Amino acid sequence: MKEIMLGNHAVARGAYEAGVKVASAYPGTPSTEIMEYMATLPCPHVEWAPNEKVAAETAIGSSIAGGRAICAMKHVGLNVAADPLFTAAYTGVNAGLLICVADDPGMHSSQNEQDSRNYARAAKVIMLEPSDSNECYIYAKNAFSLSEKFDLPVILRLSTRVSHSQSLVETGEREEFSKPYEKNPGKYVMMPAMAKRRHPELENILTEVKNYAQDCEFNKIEYHDKKIGIITSGITYQYAKEALGDKASYLKLGMVYPLPEKLISEFSKNVDTLYVAEELDDFFEEYIKSLGIKVIGKEAFTKIGEYSADLIRKVILKEEQKGTAPDEALPARPPVMCAGCPHRGTFYALKSLGLTVCGDIGCYTLGTLEPLASVDSCVCMGASIGLAHGMDKAIENSSKKTVAVLGDSTFIHSGITGLINVVYNKGNTTVIILDNSITGMTGHQDNPLTGKTIKGEPTKQVNLVMLCKAIGVENVRIADPFNIEQFKKVVSEEIEKDEPSVIIAQRPCALLKSVKYEGKMTVTDKCIGCKMCLKIGCPAIHFKDGHALIDKTQCNGCGFCQQICKLKALGKEEA
Amino acid sequence: MNTSIMIVGVGGQGTLLASRILGNTAIRCGYDVKVSEVHGMSQRGGSVVTYVRFGDEKVASPIIGEASADIIMAFEQLEAYRSIDYLKKNGRLLVNAQQIDPMPVIIGKAKYPENILSKIEEKGINIISVDALSLARSAGSEKAVNVVLIGLLAKNTDIEKGIWEEVIKETVPPKFLDINLKAFNLGYSI
């Protein structure tokens, strides 16, 4: 059947049809929809893992047991899963193992734009890269037999524009697959004696894969006009086709590691001018140049951001299309915390207390932007606690003016180890866990704190208070960030203590269906236009003609603004 | 020839559903289609852009380049203004007249540009503006702004009205179907 599918959905569909038994992921844009969609299919086991490392390990376990397995993550998630990845190359697989990783060139929703192709080379595994939804489906489906053929994990590298574009896919039926489990410590126990035998084995396998890459189904040459030749892959192939059509010839690499030496040199001999078009790093270029082949790459293109058909047209054809632009500079529209967002209360409090805030990854990173502007740092998932602890140890008494702030799901992902470190090493850090009852930024996924699985089934729920107490935090308090004075009091008291503290800022995400505030806010004639209410950065409060104005299409009636207005000029209409 | 339609707006306005209805309609017509969406952080009240490209020829890039959109469907005036350099010569700009202040304007660090629609018209751009929010309200829900605009878009394409309605029936939840069909027809009759 032919249907229009999101790239991520097509990946899940392909893996499902290949008979996948176990599927595990931690959500992260732009990879999230792979597992969300898998959960809608009758795949035997689908789950959200607490982090990417656990997701990868679960998939490796299934593969060793003889069940084909898939795990999925965003590019930075592969950093978390890198430890099992590198050794899974040594153990190899029993049933096929597919690791999906979605890069984010242009950083639509990420903290860096690392190029995951480097991982394939570093970990010595096969990497495939599709360029549209149909290829997502085919590559994912065929990756398992490829993985089994070479006894090696396969990484499927996606990017934002492939993951989040929809195009037509010809789907098929699921075929069940399983292999028997056989105990084999020489292959699956990677202690030095065994690993020393596996490493040369791995190098031999890679040589075999390299030979296979010369004429495999994933790499294709398309000859048209031979004056220009382009070596490319993934979404950049689509941009090149759009820009140049039949005016160029293409070597489209579907297998981006290992690279096909003979195919590249054959193609280079048949074209007059050779370009390599690849987003981010000069991964192909370095290799091609190492073969002594003359190629134009990053000196004409860029290592930064997304490519486009426009860019390729400009570089290769020296053609530019210009539209009519506005004559004035336009105000930017950065993302904001939603109307009714509970994080608004937390950051308003932290700003008014003048604290240094070690932030983390999630919707609440938006606490960095004006007007709340209270976050000082944000590095990676779970880093807030380590950063605050490090600051505490570097500057005496800094724990009295510093807090770590992270979301509930982020805390479970990798914040917990940081907190154990604080307790163990006699730190005084105060950690604020934003418990909004859901994984917010990636679009509402359940996690170990929500009491529901990916399929919405009830399960055991981690008790945050008991967890923190069990690791030795004596001071654990729950506070409502929308009760602003009380919340500030709790924070002020906890940072003063010469012990670690955890404050659980509890209030659900405003976008949850279960969250309903009665009525919408109104501005009464007591408003004198002092603009205090604008300091909370609510997108529903505007300022017109000397007074505050409520945008009723956005206001959800949370009432937080009423606590800020000293003149009590904000009322509420009858529900 | 392929058709390129760009949908611009503010995160949370329902641009994603609009692009899905448009994409599914194009498929129903037997075209090759690519739809590019935006998920994640920018959906939180930021500027959002989605692209829909379809036609008899195979669609390569899911993204629309500068001066290449046949139609831009804008959910908000400032976002319409921000996007005009993507419009082809003789392309059409369909605009919801709604204005939503971005945060720099709310906190007084920037000014919302005045008379955006007339400034765009002065540039010789073919513009159709509509108060989609009022029409959506009269259809029964403010949230139906996206389907009002789909109605207006439908009127500006060669695709049969019945096909759009069938796709809407398949795409929206049954309990909101009446409101959405009403919204579609209000947009279509502008």
PDB file of C-alpha atoms in Angstrom, chain B residues 9-183:
ATOM      1  CA  GLY B   9       2.608  31.116  11.534  1.00  0.00           C
ATOM      2  CA  VAL B  10       3.207  31.031  15.248  1.00  0.00           C
ATOM      3  CA  GLY B  11       3.846  27.749  17.086  1.00  0.00           C
ATOM      4  CA  GLY B  12       0.557  26.455  18.491  1.00  0.00           C
ATOM      5  CA  GLN B  13      -1.666  27.938  15.755  1.00  0.00           C
ATOM      6  CA  GLY B  14      -2.305  24.600  14.081  1.00  0.00           C
ATOM      7  CA  THR B  15      -0.059  24.952  11.025  1.00  0.00           C
ATOM      8  CA  LEU B  16       0.838  21.260  11.276  1.00  0.00           C
ATOM      9  CA  LEU B  17      -2.737  20.084  10.779  1.00  0.00           C
ATOM     10  CA  ALA B  18      -3.104  22.472   7.840  1.00  0.00           C
ATOM     11  CA  SER B  19      -0.006  21.051   6.161  1.00  0.00           C
ATOM     12  CA  ARG B  20      -1.263  17.516   6.730  1.00  0.00           C
ATOM     13  CA  ILE B  21      -4.663  18.247   5.175  1.00  0.00           C
ATOM     14  CA  LEU B  22      -2.935  19.868   2.215  1.00  0.00           C
ATOM     15  CA  GLY B  23      -0.490  16.969   1.827  1.00  0.00           C
ATOM     16  CA  ASN B  24      -3.242  14.360   1.960  1.00  0.00           C
ATOM     17  CA  THR B  25      -5.337  16.283  -0.551  1.00  0.00           C
ATOM     18  CA  ALA B  26      -2.441  16.348  -2.989  1.00  0.00           C
ATOM     19  CA  ILE B  27      -2.015  12.587  -2.612  1.00  0.00           C
ATOM     20  CA  ARG B  28      -5.711  12.050  -3.242  1.00  0.00           C
ATOM     21  CA  CYS B  29      -5.155  13.821  -6.562  1.00  0.00           C
ATOM     22  CA  GLY B  30      -2.454  11.286  -7.457  1.00  0.00           C
ATOM     23  CA  TYR B  31       0.455  13.706  -7.142  1.00  0.00           C
ATOM     24  CA  ASP B  32       3.922  13.074  -5.758  1.00  0.00           C
ATOM     25  CA  VAL B  33       4.111  14.967  -2.474  1.00  0.00           C
ATOM     26  CA  LYS B  34       6.598  16.103   0.154  1.00  0.00           C
ATOM     27  CA  VAL B  35       5.644  17.882   3.354  1.00  0.00           C
ATOM     28  CA  SER B  36       8.247  19.303   5.699  1.00  0.00           C
ATOM     29  CA  GLU B  37       7.204  19.969   9.284  1.00  0.00           C
ATOM     30  CA  VAL B  38       8.649  21.600  12.366  1.00  0.00           C
ATOM     31  CA  HIS B  39       8.622  19.856  15.736  1.00  0.00           C
ATOM     32  CA  GLY B  40      10.305  20.563  19.052  1.00  0.00           C
ATOM     33  CA  MET B  41      11.401  23.834  20.548  1.00  0.00           C
ATOM     34  CA  SER B  42      10.260  26.229  17.825  1.00  0.00           C
ATOM     35  CA  GLN B  43       6.717  24.944  18.288  1.00  0.00           C
ATOM     36  CA  ARG B  44       6.624  26.739  21.630  1.00  0.00           C
ATOM     37  CA  GLY B  45       5.236  30.051  20.360  1.00  0.00           C
ATOM     38  CA  GLY B  46       8.113  30.700  17.957  1.00  0.00           C
ATOM     39  CA  SER B  47       7.982  31.356  14.208  1.00  0.00           C
ATOM     40  CA  VAL B  48       7.071  28.140  12.421  1.00  0.00           C
ATOM     41  CA  VAL B  49       7.372  27.327   8.735  1.00  0.00           C
ATOM     42  CA  THR B  50       6.112  24.213   7.014  1.00  0.00           C
ATOM     43  CA  TYR B  51       6.447  23.416   3.340  1.00  0.00           C
ATOM     44  CA  VAL B  52       4.199  21.412   1.030  1.00  0.00           C
ATOM     45  CA  ARG B  53       5.347  20.556  -2.490  1.00  0.00           C
ATOM     46  CA  PHE B  54       3.387  18.454  -4.951  1.00  0.00           C
ATOM     47  CA  GLY B  55       2.776  17.808  -8.645  1.00  0.00           C
ATOM     48  CA  ASP B  56       3.123  15.430 -11.607  1.00  0.00           C
ATOM     49  CA  GLU B  57       6.917  15.531 -11.473  1.00  0.00           C
ATOM     50  CA  LYS B  58       8.882  13.792  -8.746  1.00  0.00           C
ATOM     51  CA  VAL B  59       9.452  16.189  -5.844  1.00  0.00           C
ATOM     52  CA  ALA B  60      13.099  16.270  -4.711  1.00  0.00           C
ATOM     53  CA  SER B  61      13.660  18.872  -1.995  1.00  0.00           C
ATOM     54  CA  PRO B  62      11.003  19.066   0.736  1.00  0.00           C
ATOM     55  CA  ILE B  63      12.115  22.649   1.378  1.00  0.00           C
ATOM     56  CA  ILE B  64      11.067  25.718  -0.642  1.00  0.00           C
ATOM     57  CA  GLY B  65      13.815  28.158  -1.576  1.00  0.00           C
ATOM     58  CA  GLU B  66      13.818  31.922  -1.932  1.00  0.00           C
ATOM     59  CA  ALA B  67      11.406  33.378  -4.537  1.00  0.00           C
ATOM     60  CA  SER B  68      10.005  29.881  -5.149  1.00  0.00           C
ATOM     61  CA  ALA B  69       6.618  29.603  -3.367  1.00  0.00           C
ATOM     62  CA  ASP B  70       3.504  29.670  -5.561  1.00  0.00           C
ATOM     63  CA  ILE B  71       1.358  30.385  -2.534  1.00  0.00           C
ATOM     64  CA  ILE B  72       2.212  31.438   0.999  1.00  0.00           C
ATOM     65  CA  MET B  73      -0.511  30.816   3.547  1.00  0.00           C
ATOM     66  CA  ALA B  74       0.204  32.990   6.597  1.00  0.00           C
ATOM     67  CA  PHE B  75      -1.527  32.507   9.929  1.00  0.00           C
ATOM     68  CA  GLU B  76      -0.327  35.858  11.266  1.00  0.00           C
ATOM     69  CA  GLN B  77       0.611  39.257   9.779  1.00  0.00           C
ATOM     70  CA  LEU B  78       4.197  39.591  11.019  1.00  0.00           C
ATOM     71  CA  GLU B  79       4.976  36.036   9.936  1.00  0.00           C
ATOM     72  CA  ALA B  80       3.471  36.842   6.508  1.00  0.00           C
ATOM     73  CA  TYR B  81       5.764  39.852   6.251  1.00  0.00           C
ATOM     74  CA  ARG B  82       8.795  37.809   7.316  1.00  0.00           C
ATOM     75  CA  SER B  83       8.146  35.282   4.555  1.00  0.00           C
ATOM     76  CA  ILE B  84       7.536  37.458   1.487  1.00  0.00           C
ATOM     77  CA  ASP B  85      10.978  36.918  -0.025  1.00  0.00           C
ATOM     78  CA  TYR B  86      10.033  33.269  -0.493  1.00  0.00           C
ATOM     79  CA  LEU B  87       7.123  34.193  -2.772  1.00  0.00           C
ATOM     80  CA  LYS B  88       7.524  33.721  -6.510  1.00  0.00           C
ATOM     81  CA  LYS B  89       6.922  36.620  -8.816  1.00  0.00           C
ATOM     82  CA  ASN B  90       3.117  36.603  -9.337  1.00  0.00           C
ATOM     83  CA  GLY B  91       2.679  34.224  -6.404  1.00  0.00           C
ATOM     84  CA  ARG B  92      -0.234  34.703  -4.028  1.00  0.00           C
ATOM     85  CA  LEU B  93      -0.103  35.570  -0.352  1.00  0.00           C
ATOM     86  CA  LEU B  94      -3.101  34.440   1.709  1.00  0.00           C
ATOM     87  CA  VAL B  95      -3.053  36.134   5.116  1.00  0.00           C
ATOM     88  CA  ASN B  96      -4.985  35.740   8.302  1.00  0.00           C
ATOM     89  CA  ALA B  97      -5.229  39.357   9.533  1.00  0.00           C
ATOM     90  CA  GLN B  98      -4.572  38.276  13.133  1.00  0.00           C
ATOM     91  CA  GLN B  99      -1.657  39.952  14.921  1.00  0.00           C
ATOM     92  CA  ILE B 100       0.201  38.169  17.721  1.00  0.00           C
ATOM     93  CA  ASP B 101       2.860  40.166  19.550  1.00  0.00           C
ATOM     94  CA  PRO B 102       6.160  38.284  19.843  1.00  0.00           C
ATOM     95  CA  MET B 103       7.916  38.430  23.241  1.00  0.00           C
ATOM     96  CA  PRO B 104      10.383  41.204  22.266  1.00  0.00           C
ATOM     97  CA  VAL B 105       7.324  43.371  21.446  1.00  0.00           C
ATOM     98  CA  ILE B 106       5.468  42.382  24.638  1.00  0.00           C
ATOM     99  CA  ILE B 107       8.381  43.415  26.826  1.00  0.00           C
ATOM    100  CA  GLY B 108       8.957  46.645  24.905  1.00  0.00           C
ATOM    101  CA  LYS B 109      12.295  45.721  23.287  1.00  0.00           C
ATOM    102  CA  ALA B 110      10.895  45.932  19.751  1.00  0.00           C
ATOM    103  CA  LYS B 111       7.899  47.403  17.920  1.00  0.00           C
ATOM    104  CA  TYR B 112       5.325  45.457  15.960  1.00  0.00           C
ATOM    105  CA  PRO B 113       5.533  46.918  12.416  1.00  0.00           C
ATOM    106  CA  GLU B 114       2.577  49.093  11.406  1.00  0.00           C
ATOM    107  CA  ASN B 115       0.369  48.640   8.337  1.00  0.00           C
ATOM    108  CA  ILE B 116       2.009  45.416   7.305  1.00  0.00           C
ATOM    109  CA  LEU B 117      -0.634  44.462   4.765  1.00  0.00           C
ATOM    110  CA  SER B 118      -0.484  47.746   2.866  1.00  0.00           C
ATOM    111  CA  LYS B 119       3.321  47.671   2.924  1.00  0.00           C
ATOM    112  CA  ILE B 120       3.218  44.221   1.332  1.00  0.00           C
ATOM    113  CA  GLU B 121       0.684  45.382  -1.258  1.00  0.00           C
ATOM    114  CA  GLU B 122       2.876  48.363  -2.153  1.00  0.00           C
ATOM    115  CA  LYS B 123       5.531  45.877  -3.193  1.00  0.00           C
ATOM    116  CA  GLY B 124       3.158  44.663  -5.882  1.00  0.00           C
ATOM    117  CA  ILE B 125       2.406  41.383  -4.116  1.00  0.00           C
ATOM    118  CA  ASN B 126      -0.917  39.726  -4.794  1.00  0.00           C
ATOM    119  CA  ILE B 127      -2.456  39.505  -1.313  1.00  0.00           C
ATOM    120  CA  ILE B 128      -5.770  38.167  -0.010  1.00  0.00           C
ATOM    121  CA  SER B 129      -6.393  38.865   3.660  1.00  0.00           C
ATOM    122  CA  VAL B 130      -9.093  37.403   5.838  1.00  0.00           C
ATOM    123  CA  ASP B 131     -10.195  37.662   9.448  1.00  0.00           C
ATOM    124  CA  ALA B 132      -9.942  33.921   9.949  1.00  0.00           C
ATOM    125  CA  LEU B 133     -10.252  34.180  13.723  1.00  0.00           C
ATOM    126  CA  SER B 134     -13.763  35.725  13.530  1.00  0.00           C
ATOM    127  CA  LEU B 135     -14.790  33.192  10.899  1.00  0.00           C
ATOM    128  CA  ALA B 136     -13.459  30.348  13.048  1.00  0.00           C
ATOM    129  CA  ARG B 137     -15.426  31.693  16.015  1.00  0.00           C
ATOM    130  CA  SER B 138     -18.595  31.807  13.978  1.00  0.00           C
ATOM    131  CA  ALA B 139     -17.935  28.228  12.858  1.00  0.00           C
ATOM    132  CA  GLY B 140     -17.849  27.258  16.529  1.00  0.00           C
ATOM    133  CA  SER B 141     -14.195  27.256  17.662  1.00  0.00           C
ATOM    134  CA  GLU B 142     -11.233  29.643  17.612  1.00  0.00           C
ATOM    135  CA  LYS B 143      -9.079  26.615  16.996  1.00  0.00           C
ATOM    136  CA  ALA B 144     -10.542  26.203  13.492  1.00  0.00           C
ATOM    137  CA  VAL B 145      -8.480  29.139  12.136  1.00  0.00           C
ATOM    138  CA  ASN B 146      -6.323  26.621  10.284  1.00  0.00           C
ATOM    139  CA  VAL B 147      -9.279  25.042   8.489  1.00  0.00           C
ATOM    140  CA  VAL B 148     -10.761  28.448   7.543  1.00  0.00           C
ATOM    141  CA  LEU B 149      -7.419  29.161   5.874  1.00  0.00           C
ATOM    142  CA  ILE B 150      -7.445  25.753   4.189  1.00  0.00           C
ATOM    143  CA  GLY B 151     -10.844  26.758   2.755  1.00  0.00           C
ATOM    144  CA  LEU B 152      -9.359  29.960   1.375  1.00  0.00           C
ATOM    145  CA  LEU B 153      -6.408  28.019  -0.025  1.00  0.00           C
ATOM    146  CA  ALA B 154      -8.733  25.460  -1.644  1.00  0.00           C
ATOM    147  CA  LYS B 155     -10.475  28.281  -3.474  1.00  0.00           C
ATOM    148  CA  ASN B 156      -7.080  29.357  -4.823  1.00  0.00           C
ATOM    149  CA  THR B 157      -6.097  25.969  -6.250  1.00  0.00           C
ATOM    150  CA  ASP B 158      -7.506  23.873  -9.094  1.00  0.00           C
ATOM    151  CA  ILE B 159      -8.294  20.930  -6.806  1.00  0.00           C
ATOM    152  CA  GLU B 160     -11.997  20.029  -6.568  1.00  0.00           C
ATOM    153  CA  LYS B 161     -13.794  21.150  -3.418  1.00  0.00           C
ATOM    154  CA  GLY B 162     -15.169  17.668  -2.665  1.00  0.00           C
ATOM    155  CA  ILE B 163     -11.668  16.180  -2.382  1.00  0.00           C
ATOM    156  CA  TRP B 164     -10.708  18.704   0.303  1.00  0.00           C
ATOM    157  CA  GLU B 165     -13.861  17.911   2.247  1.00  0.00           C
ATOM    158  CA  GLU B 166     -13.216  14.169   2.092  1.00  0.00           C
ATOM    159  CA  VAL B 167      -9.687  14.655   3.400  1.00  0.00           C
ATOM    160  CA  ILE B 168     -10.911  16.880   6.242  1.00  0.00           C
ATOM    161  CA  LYS B 169     -13.374  14.141   7.180  1.00  0.00           C
ATOM    162  CA  GLU B 170     -10.493  11.671   7.414  1.00  0.00           C
ATOM    163  CA  THR B 171      -8.068  13.968   9.206  1.00  0.00           C
ATOM    164  CA  VAL B 172     -10.020  15.666  12.028  1.00  0.00           C
ATOM    165  CA  PRO B 173     -11.593  13.869  15.018  1.00  0.00           C
ATOM    166  CA  PRO B 174     -15.303  13.049  14.375  1.00  0.00           C
ATOM    167  CA  LYS B 175     -16.601  15.228  17.200  1.00  0.00           C
ATOM    168  CA  PHE B 176     -15.049  18.334  15.636  1.00  0.00           C
ATOM    169  CA  LEU B 177     -16.039  17.475  12.071  1.00  0.00           C
ATOM    170  CA  ASP B 178     -19.069  19.782  11.829  1.00  0.00           C
ATOM    171  CA  ILE B 179     -17.144  22.785  13.113  1.00  0.00           C
ATOM    172  CA  ASN B 180     -14.289  22.073  10.713  1.00  0.00           C
ATOM    173  CA  LEU B 181     -16.496  21.619   7.657  1.00  0.00           C
ATOM    174  CA  LYS B 182     -18.284  24.856   8.514  1.00  0.00           C
ATOM    175  CA  ALA B 183     -14.919  26.599   8.941  1.00  0.00           C
TER     176      ALA B 183
END
